[in-house]
Amino acid sequence: SLCLDLTVKTQSRPGQPWCQVQGSVDTKPFLQYDSDSNKVRPLGFLGEEVNDTKAWTQLSQTLGEAGRKLRMVLPDIKLDRKEMRGPPSLQVRLCCQREAEQCSGASLLFSLNGRTALLLDTMSITWIVIDPGATRLKEEWESNQELAEYFRKISTGDCSYWLREFLEHWENMLLPEPQSTSIHLVACIILLIITQLVLIASSS
């Protein structure tokens, strides 16, 4: 799975970007983006492996566009809670999965000022209220077909495309788990043998 964690603010202090993004594949970070530089920076071997691809260039452009679009809707977001004070910040976790050469799942999780509010299943365009205070927001966004279509496109379309393209480069880089499992198994066997030897020595 590929996930992009976006944080967008209406206001930011000097020297602090109003939009920041971290991308990961199977929980392994591979990119960072900020609105000040308007550039995507590769992280680790995974990022370095794909930062010269066409998909990487398109991803860079799309993250800037997504940040601007979310910043435009942020001032209109209001939860039904009086304790929400100060300039709001929106956190969006966009994830997609692929199976059998096609997108098998995609969603966006929205949080406001760190409080999880809404989940959008973009495969079926189903909105799920997590914070009851977000009920009004859900109704507003549910009736905004243009916004819902944008969320669907960026998750089931763009995200799935990036994952497909990147996996071609990562195919041999995302398979360390079986090796670590075998190492753990060997360690257990060695420990068992040592235990048996100790028991034999103590009984003789």
CSV table of C-alpha atoms in Angstrom, one decimal:
chain,number,residue,atom,x,y,z
A,1,SER,CA,0.0,0.0,0.0
A,2,LEU,CA,1.1,3.6,-0.6
A,3,CYS,CA,0.1,6.3,1.8
A,4,LEU,CA,0.5,10.1,1.7
A,5,ASP,CA,0.1,12.0,5.0
A,6,LEU,CA,-0.7,15.7,4.3
A,7,THR,CA,-0.8,18.5,6.9
A,8,VAL,CA,-2.3,21.8,5.7
A,9,LYS,CA,-2.7,25.0,7.6
A,10,THR,CA,-4.5,28.2,6.7
A,11,GLN,CA,-1.7,30.2,8.5
A,12,SER,CA,1.9,29.4,9.2
A,13,ARG,CA,4.7,31.1,11.0
A,14,PRO,CA,7.6,32.6,9.0
A,15,GLY,CA,9.9,29.9,7.8
A,16,GLN,CA,7.3,27.2,8.4
A,17,PRO,CA,5.5,25.7,5.4
A,18,TRP,CA,1.7,25.7,5.3
A,19,CYS,CA,1.7,22.3,3.6
A,20,GLN,CA,3.8,19.3,4.5
A,21,VAL,CA,3.6,15.7,3.1
A,22,GLN,CA,5.3,12.4,4.0
A,23,GLY,CA,4.9,9.4,1.8
A,24,SER,CA,5.4,5.8,2.7
A,25,VAL,CA,5.0,2.4,1.1
A,26,ASP,CA,4.2,-0.6,3.3
A,27,THR,CA,4.9,1.9,6.3
A,28,LYS,CA,8.5,2.6,4.9
A,29,PRO,CA,9.0,6.4,4.3
A,30,PHE,CA,10.2,7.3,0.8
A,31,LEU,CA,9.4,11.0,0.3
A,32,GLN,CA,8.9,14.4,1.9
A,33,TYR,CA,7.3,17.5,0.5
A,34,ASP,CA,6.8,21.0,1.7
A,35,SER,CA,5.1,24.0,0.2
A,36,ASP,CA,8.0,26.4,0.8
A,37,SER,CA,10.3,24.6,-1.6
A,38,ASN,CA,7.4,23.1,-3.6
A,39,LYS,CA,9.7,20.1,-4.2
A,40,VAL,CA,9.5,16.4,-3.3
A,41,ARG,CA,12.6,15.1,-1.5
A,42,PRO,CA,13.4,11.4,-1.7
A,43,LEU,CA,14.0,9.5,1.5
A,44,GLY,CA,16.2,6.4,1.8
A,45,PHE,CA,16.8,3.8,-0.9
A,46,LEU,CA,13.2,3.6,-1.9
A,47,GLY,CA,13.0,7.3,-2.7
A,48,GLU,CA,16.3,7.4,-4.5
A,49,GLU,CA,15.3,4.5,-6.6
A,50,VAL,CA,12.3,6.3,-8.1
A,51,ASN,CA,13.0,10.0,-8.0
A,52,ASP,CA,14.1,10.1,-11.6
A,53,THR,CA,10.9,8.6,-12.9
A,54,LYS,CA,8.0,10.2,-14.8
A,55,ALA,CA,5.6,9.2,-12.0
A,56,TRP,CA,7.8,11.0,-9.5
A,57,THR,CA,7.5,14.2,-11.5
A,58,GLN,CA,3.7,13.9,-11.7
A,59,LEU,CA,3.5,13.1,-8.0
A,60,SER,CA,5.4,16.3,-7.2
A,61,GLN,CA,3.0,18.4,-9.3
A,62,THR,CA,-0.1,16.7,-7.8
A,63,LEU,CA,1.0,17.2,-4.2
A,64,GLY,CA,1.3,20.9,-4.7
A,65,GLU,CA,-2.1,21.0,-6.4
A,66,ALA,CA,-3.7,18.9,-3.6
A,67,GLY,CA,-2.2,21.1,-0.9
A,68,ARG,CA,-3.7,24.3,-2.5
A,69,LYS,CA,-7.1,22.7,-3.0
A,70,LEU,CA,-7.3,21.5,0.6
A,71,ARG,CA,-6.1,24.9,1.8
A,72,MET,CA,-9.0,26.5,-0.1
A,73,VAL,CA,-11.6,24.4,1.7
A,74,LEU,CA,-10.0,24.5,5.1
A,75,PRO,CA,-11.5,27.9,6.2
A,76,ASP,CA,-15.0,26.6,5.6
A,77,ILE,CA,-14.4,23.5,7.8
A,78,LYS,CA,-16.1,23.8,11.2
A,79,LEU,CA,-16.8,21.0,13.6
A,80,ASP,CA,-19.8,21.2,15.9
A,81,ARG,CA,-17.5,21.8,18.9
A,82,LYS,CA,-17.0,25.0,20.8
A,83,GLU,CA,-13.5,23.9,22.1
A,84,MET,CA,-12.0,24.1,18.6
A,85,ARG,CA,-10.0,27.4,18.7
A,86,GLY,CA,-7.2,29.0,16.8
A,87,PRO,CA,-6.3,28.6,13.2
A,88,PRO,CA,-7.4,25.1,12.0
A,89,SER,CA,-5.0,22.6,10.6
A,90,LEU,CA,-6.2,19.7,8.4
A,91,GLN,CA,-4.5,16.3,8.3
A,92,VAL,CA,-5.3,14.0,5.5
A,93,ARG,CA,-4.1,10.4,5.2
A,94,LEU,CA,-4.5,9.2,1.6
A,95,CYS,CA,-3.9,5.5,1.0
A,96,CYS,CA,-4.3,3.1,-1.9
A,97,GLN,CA,-3.7,-0.6,-2.4
A,98,ARG,CA,-3.2,-2.8,-5.5
A,99,GLU,CA,-4.0,-6.5,-6.1
A,100,ALA,CA,-4.1,-8.4,-9.4
A,101,GLU,CA,-2.8,-5.4,-11.3
A,102,GLN,CA,-5.6,-3.1,-10.3
A,103,CYS,CA,-6.6,-0.8,-7.5
A,104,SER,CA,-8.2,-2.9,-4.7
A,105,GLY,CA,-8.8,-0.2,-2.1
A,106,ALA,CA,-8.5,3.6,-1.6
A,107,SER,CA,-9.5,6.0,1.1
A,108,LEU,CA,-8.9,9.4,2.7
A,109,LEU,CA,-8.9,9.9,6.5
A,110,PHE,CA,-9.6,13.5,7.5
A,111,SER,CA,-8.6,15.0,10.9
A,112,LEU,CA,-9.0,18.6,12.1
A,113,ASN,CA,-6.5,19.9,14.6
A,114,GLY,CA,-5.5,16.3,15.3
A,115,ARG,CA,-9.0,15.1,15.9
A,116,THR,CA,-10.1,12.4,13.5
A,117,ALA,CA,-13.3,13.5,11.8
A,118,LEU,CA,-14.2,11.7,8.6
A,119,LEU,CA,-13.3,8.7,6.5
A,120,LEU,CA,-14.0,8.6,2.7
A,121,ASP,CA,-14.0,5.3,1.0
A,122,THR,CA,-13.3,6.5,-2.5
A,123,MET,CA,-13.9,3.1,-4.1
A,124,SER,CA,-17.6,3.5,-3.4
A,125,ILE,CA,-17.7,7.3,-2.5
A,126,THR,CA,-19.0,6.5,1.0
A,127,TRP,CA,-18.5,9.0,3.8
A,128,ILE,CA,-18.2,7.7,7.3
A,129,VAL,CA,-18.5,10.1,10.3
A,130,ILE,CA,-16.0,9.3,13.0
A,131,ASP,CA,-16.4,12.4,15.1
A,132,PRO,CA,-20.1,13.3,15.6
A,133,GLY,CA,-19.1,16.9,15.4
A,134,ALA,CA,-18.2,16.3,11.7
A,135,THR,CA,-21.8,15.4,10.7
A,136,ARG,CA,-22.4,18.8,9.2
A,137,LEU,CA,-19.1,18.7,7.3
A,138,LYS,CA,-19.9,15.3,6.0
A,139,GLU,CA,-23.3,16.5,4.6
A,140,GLU,CA,-21.6,19.5,2.9
A,141,TRP,CA,-18.8,17.5,1.3
A,142,GLU,CA,-21.3,14.7,0.4
A,143,SER,CA,-23.2,17.2,-1.7
A,144,ASN,CA,-20.1,18.6,-3.3
A,145,GLN,CA,-19.7,16.3,-6.3
A,146,GLU,CA,-16.7,18.1,-7.7
A,147,LEU,CA,-14.8,17.7,-4.5
A,148,ALA,CA,-15.7,14.0,-4.1
A,149,GLU,CA,-14.7,13.4,-7.7
A,150,TYR,CA,-11.3,15.1,-7.1
A,151,PHE,CA,-10.7,12.9,-4.0
A,152,ARG,CA,-11.7,9.8,-6.0
A,153,LYS,CA,-9.4,10.7,-8.9
A,154,ILE,CA,-6.4,11.4,-6.7
A,155,SER,CA,-6.8,8.2,-4.7
A,156,THR,CA,-8.1,5.5,-7.1
A,157,GLY,CA,-6.4,7.0,-10.1
A,158,ASP,CA,-3.2,8.9,-9.3
A,159,CYS,CA,-2.2,7.1,-6.2
A,160,SER,CA,-2.8,3.7,-7.8
A,161,TYR,CA,-0.8,4.7,-10.8
A,162,TRP,CA,2.1,5.9,-8.7
A,163,LEU,CA,2.1,2.7,-6.7
A,164,ARG,CA,2.1,0.6,-9.9
A,165,GLU,CA,4.9,2.5,-11.5
A,166,PHE,CA,7.0,2.6,-8.3
A,167,LEU,CA,6.5,-1.1,-7.6
A,168,GLU,CA,8.3,-1.9,-10.8
A,169,HIS,CA,11.4,-0.4,-9.3
A,170,TRP,CA,10.8,-1.6,-5.8
A,171,GLU,CA,10.0,-5.2,-6.6
A,172,ASN,CA,13.2,-6.6,-5.3
A,173,MET,CA,13.6,-4.0,-2.5
A,174,LEU,CA,10.4,-4.7,-0.5
A,175,LEU,CA,11.1,-8.4,0.2
A,176,PRO,CA,13.2,-8.3,3.4
A,177,GLU,CA,10.6,-9.9,5.7
A,178,PRO,CA,11.1,-13.6,4.7
A,179,GLN,CA,14.8,-13.3,5.3
A,180,SER,CA,14.3,-11.8,8.8
A,181,THR,CA,11.8,-14.5,9.5
A,182,SER,CA,14.2,-17.2,8.5
A,183,ILE,CA,16.9,-15.6,10.7
A,184,HIS,CA,14.5,-15.6,13.6
A,185,LEU,CA,13.8,-19.3,13.0
A,186,VAL,CA,17.5,-20.2,12.9
A,187,ALA,CA,18.0,-18.2,16.2
A,188,CYS,CA,15.2,-20.2,17.9
A,189,ILE,CA,16.6,-23.5,16.7
A,190,ILE,CA,20.1,-22.6,18.0
A,191,LEU,CA,18.6,-21.5,21.3
A,192,LEU,CA,16.7,-24.8,21.5
A,193,ILE,CA,19.9,-26.8,20.8
A,194,ILE,CA,21.8,-24.9,23.5
A,195,THR,CA,19.0,-25.5,26.0
A,196,GLN,CA,19.0,-29.2,25.2
A,197,LEU,CA,22.8,-29.4,25.7
A,198,VAL,CA,22.6,-27.6,29.0
A,199,LEU,CA,19.9,-30.1,30.2
A,200,ILE,CA,22.0,-33.0,29.1
A,201,ALA,CA,25.1,-31.7,30.8
A,202,SER,CA,23.3,-31.0,34.1
A,203,SER,CA,21.7,-34.5,34.2
A,204,SER,CA,25.0,-36.3,33.6
